[in-house]
Amino acid sequence: MSFLFGTAQRAASEPRRTAVADNNTNNTESEVVYKDLIERRPALLDEKLKLHARIIDEFNLTVLEKLPREELVKQVTAYVAAYVRAEKISLNQRELDIFSEEIVAEMTGYGPIEPLLKDPTVTDILINTHRLCFVERFGKLQETKVHFKDEAHLLRIIGKIVAGVGRRIDESSPMVDARLPDGSRVNVAIKPIAIDGPLVSIRKFAERALSMERLVEVGTIRPPIVDVLKAAVRGRISLIISGGTGSGKTTMLNALSSYIPADERLITIEDAAELQLQQIHVGRLETRPPNAEGRGEIRQRELVKNALRMRPDRIIIGECRGEEAFDMLQAMNTGHEGSMTTVHANSPRDALRRLEQMVMMAGMTSTVGSIRGQIASAITIVMQLQRLPDGKRRVVSVSEITGTEGEEIQTQDIYRFVKEHTDEGGNVHGSFRATGVRPNFLRELKAYGIDLPMSHFDSSRPL
């Protein structure tokens, strides 16, 4: 099988018997050793990407797909050993074995993006044709050294991803949404709609949902606002979380849901399951796309209708984006108070307009005034999130819907994030402030025995 490699393999000494070849290595132990190795020596990740790029260039990738794993392990191990010696990289035997295992995993898994999928600092992976790959780290986009041999190589990786969820992608069906086994969301577009070549977007699934305490630590929100939202969730006050792409809507929904009492039955509805609720009594529903013949699609609206027959105390919709908004409002108005969802919008007012438009998509004959009345009676709190230019996420406002006047929905801000200045490093500085308004829903909270200190609404000082 030496035709798979170039000169680097021939420079290797006789192949050694390793933990990789023996296939006796404990996977969990290997992962721990590898993570520890990368944490201690971050430069090894760059070396690994360089090595992978060289293997890609020197591999006969068509033969690779048919190669028995045992033979692949043998060839890769010899190649890695030669590379490590040539580059004078200091690795002991155990570390070399683990390093080789990781390369094999990449060759048999999702190829060059495997290291990025395992990197806990990466939240998004964005591939713009086989030539460029970017990641988002700490809210900022960065170009990576990830390398695909050619467009055919990237298409093979895409094929592995979509085949894993029973989907297909080709010229007749050039777009696909999929989910990796770890829960990460994937969107792919290929030619002819992706003019220059395949486009892949991966939103990584967090192993653990961020807690509200952690969101306070990173400056997304302040403790007095947390207290008010915690009381609202426990007091079964329905709310929506609004924000743009990547503003942290799902993270905030996960954090807020932790305050729902454990004795309530929750039903979650999502396009791609990514909510991480901590309660025991949770039923999870997920939409299904149409099959190759265009049949079998199950949309969020059908799932909301079905959820109502499942005796839920609350319904949580990952993102409301269509006609299911009508059924969601009906549920909130008929005994499922405390339900929550997210909406893609740039301001609270825009979020309410979007909800209005989504209800109209359901084909109901209701007047605009009637729809706005339903929204105002169903939803009490609108949270607005924003990703600032420095990459940090902030809760920029918390508003209360107070009712309607004429045909207009009336709102009042309770909290705002006030931007003050941007320093030389591009960091946005500001403060969270109360507006001085005491929300009307405080009366509802008292019925649940919940009292909040009035100092939480004091506008005379930052929170």
Coordinates of C-alpha atoms in Angstrom, one line a residue:
M1 CA 0.0 0.0 0.0
S2 CA 3.0 2.3 -0.2
F3 CA 1.5 4.0 -3.2
L4 CA -0.7 5.9 -0.8
F5 CA 2.2 8.1 0.4
G6 CA 5.1 10.1 -0.8
T7 CA 8.7 10.4 0.4
A8 CA 7.9 11.0 4.1
Q9 CA 6.8 7.5 4.6
R10 CA 9.8 6.0 2.9
A11 CA 12.0 8.0 5.3
A12 CA 10.5 6.1 8.3
S13 CA 12.3 3.4 10.0
E14 CA 10.8 0.0 10.3
P15 CA 7.1 0.2 11.4
R16 CA 6.7 0.0 15.2
R17 CA 4.0 -1.9 17.1
T18 CA 1.9 0.8 18.7
A19 CA -1.3 1.2 20.8
V20 CA -2.9 2.3 17.5
A21 CA -2.1 -0.8 15.6
D22 CA -3.0 -3.1 18.6
N23 CA -6.3 -1.3 18.8
N24 CA -6.3 -1.8 22.5
T25 CA -6.3 1.8 23.6
N26 CA -9.1 3.0 25.8
N27 CA -10.9 5.8 23.9
T28 CA -11.8 7.8 26.9
E29 CA -8.2 7.6 28.2
S30 CA -6.8 8.6 24.8
E31 CA -9.1 11.7 24.6
V32 CA -8.0 12.8 28.1
V33 CA -4.3 12.4 27.2
Y34 CA -4.8 14.2 23.9
K35 CA -6.7 17.1 25.4
D36 CA -4.0 17.5 28.1
L37 CA -1.3 17.4 25.5
I38 CA -2.9 20.1 23.4
E39 CA -3.6 22.3 26.5
R40 CA 0.0 22.0 27.6
R41 CA 1.4 22.6 24.1
P42 CA -1.1 24.5 21.9
A43 CA 1.5 24.7 19.1
L44 CA 0.9 21.0 18.5
L45 CA -2.6 21.8 17.1
D46 CA -0.9 23.8 14.3
E47 CA 1.6 21.0 13.7
K48 CA -1.3 18.6 13.5
L49 CA -3.1 20.8 10.9
K50 CA 0.1 21.0 8.9
L51 CA 0.6 17.2 9.0
H52 CA -3.0 16.6 8.0
A53 CA -2.6 19.0 5.1
R54 CA 0.5 17.1 3.9
I55 CA -1.2 13.7 4.2
I56 CA -4.2 15.1 2.2
D57 CA -1.8 16.2 -0.6
E58 CA 0.1 13.0 -0.6
F59 CA -2.8 10.6 -0.1
N60 CA -4.6 8.9 -3.0
L61 CA -7.9 9.8 -1.5
T62 CA -10.0 7.6 -3.8
V63 CA -8.0 4.6 -2.6
L64 CA -8.3 5.8 1.0
E65 CA -12.0 5.3 1.0
K66 CA -11.6 1.6 0.2
L67 CA -8.6 1.0 2.5
P68 CA -9.1 -1.4 5.4
R69 CA -8.8 0.5 8.7
E70 CA -6.0 -1.8 9.9
E71 CA -3.9 -1.0 6.9
L72 CA -4.7 2.7 7.1
V73 CA -3.6 2.7 10.8
K74 CA -0.3 1.0 9.9
Q75 CA 0.5 3.5 7.0
V76 CA -0.5 6.6 9.0
T77 CA 1.5 5.5 12.1
A78 CA 4.7 5.1 10.0
Y79 CA 4.0 8.5 8.3
V80 CA 3.4 10.3 11.5
A81 CA 6.6 8.9 13.1
A82 CA 8.6 10.0 10.2
Y83 CA 7.1 13.5 10.3
V84 CA 7.7 13.9 14.0
R85 CA 11.4 12.9 13.6
A86 CA 11.9 15.1 10.6
E87 CA 10.4 18.2 12.4
K88 CA 12.2 17.3 15.7
I89 CA 8.9 17.4 17.6
S90 CA 9.4 16.2 21.2
L91 CA 6.8 13.4 21.9
N92 CA 7.1 10.4 24.1
Q93 CA 5.9 7.0 22.9
R94 CA 2.4 7.4 24.4
E95 CA 1.9 10.9 23.1
L96 CA 3.0 9.7 19.6
D97 CA 0.5 6.9 19.7
I98 CA -2.3 9.3 20.7
F99 CA -1.2 11.8 18.0
S100 CA -1.4 9.0 15.4
E101 CA -4.8 8.0 16.6
E102 CA -6.1 11.5 16.2
I103 CA -4.8 11.6 12.6
V104 CA -6.5 8.3 11.8
A105 CA -9.7 9.5 13.4
E106 CA -9.6 12.6 11.1
M107 CA -8.9 10.5 8.0
T108 CA -11.9 8.2 8.8
G109 CA -14.2 10.9 10.3
Y110 CA -14.9 14.4 9.0
G111 CA -11.3 14.9 7.8
P112 CA -9.6 18.3 8.2
I113 CA -12.5 19.8 10.3
E114 CA -12.2 17.1 13.0
P115 CA -9.7 19.2 15.1
L116 CA -12.1 22.1 15.0
L117 CA -15.0 20.0 16.1
K118 CA -13.0 18.9 19.1
D119 CA -11.7 22.4 19.9
P120 CA -13.9 23.7 22.8
T121 CA -13.0 27.4 22.0
V122 CA -14.7 27.1 18.5
T123 CA -18.4 27.9 18.4
D124 CA -18.9 28.0 14.6
I125 CA -17.1 26.5 11.6
L126 CA -17.7 28.3 8.3
I127 CA -16.3 26.7 5.1
N128 CA -16.2 28.9 2.0
T129 CA -15.4 26.4 -0.8
H130 CA -12.4 24.1 -0.4
R131 CA -10.0 27.0 -0.3
L132 CA -11.1 28.8 2.9
C133 CA -12.2 27.9 6.3
F134 CA -13.1 30.2 9.2
V135 CA -14.0 29.7 12.8
E136 CA -15.7 31.8 15.4
R137 CA -13.8 32.0 18.7
F138 CA -14.9 34.3 21.5
G139 CA -17.3 36.1 19.2
K140 CA -14.7 36.8 16.5
L141 CA -14.2 35.2 13.1
Q142 CA -10.7 33.9 12.3
E143 CA -9.2 32.3 9.2
T144 CA -7.8 28.8 9.9
K145 CA -5.1 26.6 8.4
V146 CA -7.6 23.9 7.6
H147 CA -6.9 22.5 4.1
F148 CA -8.9 20.5 1.6
K149 CA -7.2 18.9 -1.3
D150 CA -9.8 20.0 -3.8
E151 CA -13.6 20.4 -4.2
A152 CA -14.1 16.7 -4.6
H153 CA -12.4 16.2 -1.2
L154 CA -14.8 18.6 0.5
L155 CA -17.8 17.1 -1.3
R156 CA -16.8 13.7 0.2
I157 CA -16.7 15.1 3.7
I158 CA -20.2 16.7 3.0
G159 CA -21.4 13.3 1.8
K160 CA -20.3 11.7 5.1
I161 CA -22.2 14.3 7.1
V162 CA -25.5 14.1 5.2
A163 CA -25.4 10.3 4.8
G164 CA -25.1 10.0 8.6
V165 CA -28.7 11.5 8.9
G166 CA -30.2 9.7 5.9
R167 CA -30.2 12.8 3.7
R168 CA -28.8 13.4 0.2
I169 CA -27.4 16.4 -1.5
D170 CA -26.9 16.8 -5.3
E171 CA -27.7 19.2 -8.1
S172 CA -31.4 18.4 -7.9
S173 CA -31.3 19.0 -4.1
P174 CA -28.4 21.4 -3.5
M175 CA -29.3 22.5 0.0
V176 CA -29.5 20.5 3.2
D177 CA -29.8 20.9 7.0
A178 CA -28.3 18.1 9.0
R179 CA -27.1 17.3 12.5
L180 CA -23.8 15.7 13.6
P181 CA -24.0 12.9 16.1
D182 CA -22.9 15.3 18.8
G183 CA -25.9 17.6 18.1
S184 CA -24.0 20.2 16.1
R185 CA -26.2 21.9 13.4
V186 CA -24.9 21.8 9.8
N187 CA -26.2 23.7 6.8
V188 CA -24.7 22.9 3.3
A189 CA -25.2 24.5 -0.1
I190 CA -23.5 23.2 -3.3
K191 CA -23.5 24.1 -7.0
P192 CA -25.5 25.4 -8.8
I193 CA -26.8 27.6 -6.0
A194 CA -23.4 28.0 -4.4
I195 CA -21.7 29.6 -7.4
D196 CA -18.0 29.2 -6.4
G197 CA -18.2 25.9 -4.7
P198 CA -19.6 24.2 -1.5
L199 CA -20.5 26.4 1.5
V200 CA -20.7 24.7 4.9
S201 CA -21.9 26.3 8.1
I202 CA -21.6 24.3 11.4
R203 CA -23.0 25.6 14.7
K204 CA -21.3 23.5 17.3
F205 CA -23.3 21.9 20.1
A206 CA -22.1 22.9 23.5
E207 CA -21.3 19.9 25.7
R208 CA -22.8 21.7 28.7
A209 CA -25.3 24.6 28.6
L210 CA -24.0 27.8 30.1
S211 CA -25.6 28.6 33.4
M212 CA -27.1 32.0 34.3
E213 CA -24.3 32.4 36.8
R214 CA -21.7 32.0 34.0
L215 CA -23.6 34.5 31.8
V216 CA -23.3 37.0 34.7
E217 CA -19.6 36.3 35.0
V218 CA -19.0 37.0 31.3
G219 CA -21.0 40.2 31.4
T220 CA -24.1 39.2 29.4
I221 CA -26.5 40.1 32.1
R222 CA -26.5 41.5 35.7
P223 CA -27.8 39.8 38.9
P224 CA -30.8 42.1 39.5
I225 CA -32.1 41.4 36.0
V226 CA -31.5 37.7 36.6
D227 CA -33.6 37.9 39.8
V228 CA -36.5 39.4 37.9
L229 CA -36.3 36.9 35.1
K230 CA -36.0 34.0 37.5
A231 CA -39.1 35.2 39.3
A232 CA -41.0 35.6 36.0
V233 CA -40.2 32.1 34.9
R234 CA -41.2 30.6 38.3
G235 CA -44.3 32.8 38.2
R236 CA -45.4 31.3 34.8
I237 CA -45.0 34.5 32.9
S238 CA -44.6 33.9 29.2
L239 CA -41.7 35.5 27.4
I240 CA -39.9 35.6 24.1
I241 CA -36.1 36.1 23.5
S242 CA -35.3 38.2 20.5
G243 CA -32.0 38.7 18.8
G244 CA -29.9 38.5 15.6
T245 CA -27.9 35.5 14.4
G246 CA -25.3 34.3 16.9
S247 CA -26.6 36.7 19.7
G248 CA -27.0 33.9 22.2
K249 CA -30.8 33.3 22.1
T250 CA -30.6 29.5 22.5
T251 CA -28.0 29.9 25.3
M252 CA -30.3 32.3 27.2
L253 CA -33.3 30.0 26.6
N254 CA -31.4 27.1 28.1
A255 CA -30.3 29.2 31.1
L256 CA -33.8 30.5 31.8
S257 CA -35.4 27.1 31.5
S258 CA -33.3 25.9 34.5
Y259 CA -35.7 28.0 36.7
I260 CA -38.8 26.0 35.7
P261 CA -40.0 23.9 38.6
A262 CA -39.0 20.2 38.4
D263 CA -42.6 19.0 38.9
E264 CA -43.8 20.5 35.6
R265 CA -44.1 18.6 32.3
L266 CA -42.2 20.3 29.4
I267 CA -42.5 19.7 25.7
T268 CA -39.7 21.2 23.5
I269 CA -40.2 21.7 19.7
E270 CA -37.2 22.4 17.5
D271 CA -36.0 22.3 13.9
A272 CA -32.7 20.8 15.1
A273 CA -32.6 19.7 18.7
E274 CA -30.1 21.8 20.6
L275 CA -31.9 22.7 23.8
Q276 CA -30.4 21.3 26.9
L277 CA -33.1 21.3 29.6
Q278 CA -32.0 20.0 33.0
Q279 CA -35.4 18.9 34.2
I280 CA -36.4 15.2 34.4
H281 CA -39.9 15.5 32.8
V282 CA -39.0 16.7 29.3
G283 CA -40.5 15.5 26.0
R284 CA -38.4 16.5 22.9
L285 CA -40.0 16.9 19.5
E286 CA -38.1 17.7 16.3
T287 CA -39.3 18.5 12.8
R288 CA -38.6 16.2 9.8
P289 CA -37.7 17.4 6.3
P290 CA -39.4 15.9 3.2
N291 CA -37.8 12.8 1.7
A292 CA -36.4 12.5 -1.8
E293 CA -39.9 12.3 -3.2
G294 CA -40.9 15.5 -1.4
R295 CA -43.1 13.6 1.1
G296 CA -43.1 13.0 4.8
E297 CA -42.4 16.5 6.0
I298 CA -43.4 17.3 9.6
R299 CA -43.3 21.0 10.4
Q300 CA -43.2 22.9 13.7
R301 CA -46.9 23.7 13.4
E302 CA -47.9 20.0 13.4
L303 CA -45.6 19.4 16.4
V304 CA -47.2 22.3 18.3
K305 CA -50.7 20.9 17.7
N306 CA -49.5 17.4 18.7
A307 CA -47.8 18.8 21.8
L308 CA -51.1 20.2 23.1
R309 CA -52.4 16.6 23.2
M310 CA -49.5 15.5 25.4
R311 CA -50.6 17.3 28.6
P312 CA -47.8 19.8 28.8
D313 CA -47.5 22.4 31.5
R314 CA -45.3 24.5 29.2
I315 CA -44.2 24.4 25.6
I316 CA -40.8 25.6 24.6
I317 CA -40.1 26.3 20.9
G318 CA -36.5 26.6 20.0
E319 CA -37.2 29.2 17.4
C320 CA -40.5 30.5 16.2
R321 CA -40.2 31.2 12.4
G322 CA -43.5 30.5 10.7
E323 CA -47.2 29.7 11.0
E324 CA -46.7 27.8 14.3
A325 CA -46.7 31.2 15.9
F326 CA -50.5 31.1 15.8
D327 CA -50.8 27.8 17.6
M328 CA -48.1 28.9 20.1
L329 CA -50.1 32.0 21.0
Q330 CA -53.3 29.9 21.4
A331 CA -51.4 27.6 23.8
M332 CA -50.1 30.5 25.8
N333 CA -53.6 31.9 26.1
T334 CA -55.3 28.6 27.1
G335 CA -53.5 27.3 30.1
H336 CA -49.9 27.0 29.1
E337 CA -48.6 30.2 30.6
G338 CA -44.9 30.3 31.2
S339 CA -44.1 29.0 27.7
M340 CA -41.1 30.4 25.9
T341 CA -39.6 30.8 22.5
T342 CA -37.0 32.7 20.5
V343 CA -37.5 35.0 17.5
H344 CA -35.0 36.3 15.0
A345 CA -35.3 40.1 15.2
N346 CA -33.2 43.2 15.8
S347 CA -35.4 44.9 18.3
P348 CA -38.4 44.2 20.6
R349 CA -40.7 46.1 18.2
D350 CA -39.4 44.1 15.3
A351 CA -40.0 40.9 17.2
L352 CA -43.6 41.7 17.7
R353 CA -44.0 42.7 14.0
R354 CA -42.5 39.3 13.0
L355 CA -44.8 37.4 15.3
E356 CA -47.7 39.3 13.7
Q357 CA -46.5 38.4 10.2
M358 CA -46.0 34.7 11.3
V359 CA -49.6 34.5 12.6
M360 CA -50.9 35.8 9.3
M361 CA -48.9 33.0 7.5
A362 CA -51.3 30.5 9.2
G363 CA -54.0 31.7 6.9
M364 CA -56.4 32.8 9.6
T365 CA -59.0 35.5 8.8
S366 CA -58.3 37.5 12.0
T367 CA -57.9 41.3 11.7
V368 CA -54.6 43.0 12.6
G369 CA -56.2 44.3 15.8
S370 CA -57.3 40.9 16.8
I371 CA -53.8 39.4 16.2
R372 CA -52.1 42.1 18.2
G373 CA -54.6 41.6 21.0
Q374 CA -53.7 37.9 21.1
I375 CA -49.9 38.7 21.2
A376 CA -50.4 41.2 24.0
S377 CA -52.5 38.8 26.1
A378 CA -50.2 35.8 25.5
I379 CA -46.7 37.4 26.0
T380 CA -45.6 39.6 28.8
I381 CA -41.8 39.9 28.5
V382 CA -39.6 40.5 25.5
M383 CA -35.8 40.1 26.0
Q384 CA -33.5 41.6 23.4
L385 CA -30.0 40.1 22.9
Q386 CA -27.3 41.5 20.7
R387 CA -23.8 40.5 19.7
L388 CA -21.7 43.7 19.9
P389 CA -18.9 44.7 17.5
D390 CA -16.3 43.3 20.0
G391 CA -18.0 39.8 19.8
K392 CA -19.5 39.9 23.3
R393 CA -23.2 39.1 23.8
R394 CA -25.3 41.4 25.9
V395 CA -28.9 41.6 27.0
V396 CA -29.6 45.0 25.6
S397 CA -33.2 45.4 26.9
V398 CA -35.9 43.7 28.9
S399 CA -39.4 45.0 28.0
E400 CA -42.9 44.4 29.3
I401 CA -46.0 44.2 27.1
T402 CA -48.6 46.2 28.9
G403 CA -51.6 45.6 26.6
T404 CA -53.0 47.4 23.5
E405 CA -54.2 50.9 22.8
G406 CA -56.4 51.1 19.8
E407 CA -54.7 48.5 17.5
E408 CA -51.2 49.1 18.8
I409 CA -49.3 46.9 21.2
Q410 CA -48.0 49.0 24.2
T411 CA -44.6 48.2 25.7
Q412 CA -42.3 49.7 28.4
D413 CA -38.6 49.1 28.9
I414 CA -37.6 47.8 32.4
Y415 CA -33.9 47.5 31.7
R416 CA -31.5 48.7 29.1
F417 CA -27.8 48.2 28.3
V418 CA -26.3 51.7 27.7
K419 CA -23.2 51.8 25.4
E420 CA -20.8 54.4 26.7
H421 CA -17.6 54.1 24.6
T422 CA -15.3 51.8 22.6
D423 CA -11.6 51.6 23.6
E424 CA -8.6 51.3 21.3
G425 CA -8.8 47.5 21.4
G426 CA -12.4 47.6 19.9
N427 CA -14.0 46.6 23.2
V428 CA -17.4 48.1 23.9
H429 CA -17.9 49.5 27.4
G430 CA -21.3 50.2 28.9
S431 CA -23.6 49.7 31.8
F432 CA -26.9 48.0 32.6
R433 CA -29.5 50.3 33.9
A434 CA -33.0 50.1 35.2
T435 CA -35.5 52.6 33.6
G436 CA -37.3 53.2 36.9
V437 CA -40.4 51.5 35.7
R438 CA -42.0 49.0 38.1
P439 CA -43.5 46.2 35.9
N440 CA -47.2 45.4 36.0
F441 CA -46.4 41.7 36.3
L442 CA -45.2 42.2 39.9
R443 CA -48.8 41.8 40.9
E444 CA -49.0 38.4 39.2
L445 CA -45.8 37.3 41.0
K446 CA -47.3 38.1 44.4
A447 CA -50.0 35.5 43.7
Y448 CA -47.1 33.0 43.6
G449 CA -45.7 34.4 46.8
I450 CA -42.8 36.0 45.0
D451 CA -41.6 39.5 46.1
L452 CA -38.8 41.4 44.5
P453 CA -36.9 44.3 46.1
M454 CA -37.8 47.7 44.7
S455 CA -34.1 48.5 44.6
H456 CA -33.9 46.2 41.5
F457 CA -35.8 48.9 39.6
D458 CA -33.9 51.9 40.9
S459 CA -32.7 54.0 37.9
S460 CA -30.4 56.3 39.9
R461 CA -27.4 54.0 39.5
P462 CA -25.9 51.2 37.3
L463 CA -27.0 47.7 38.3

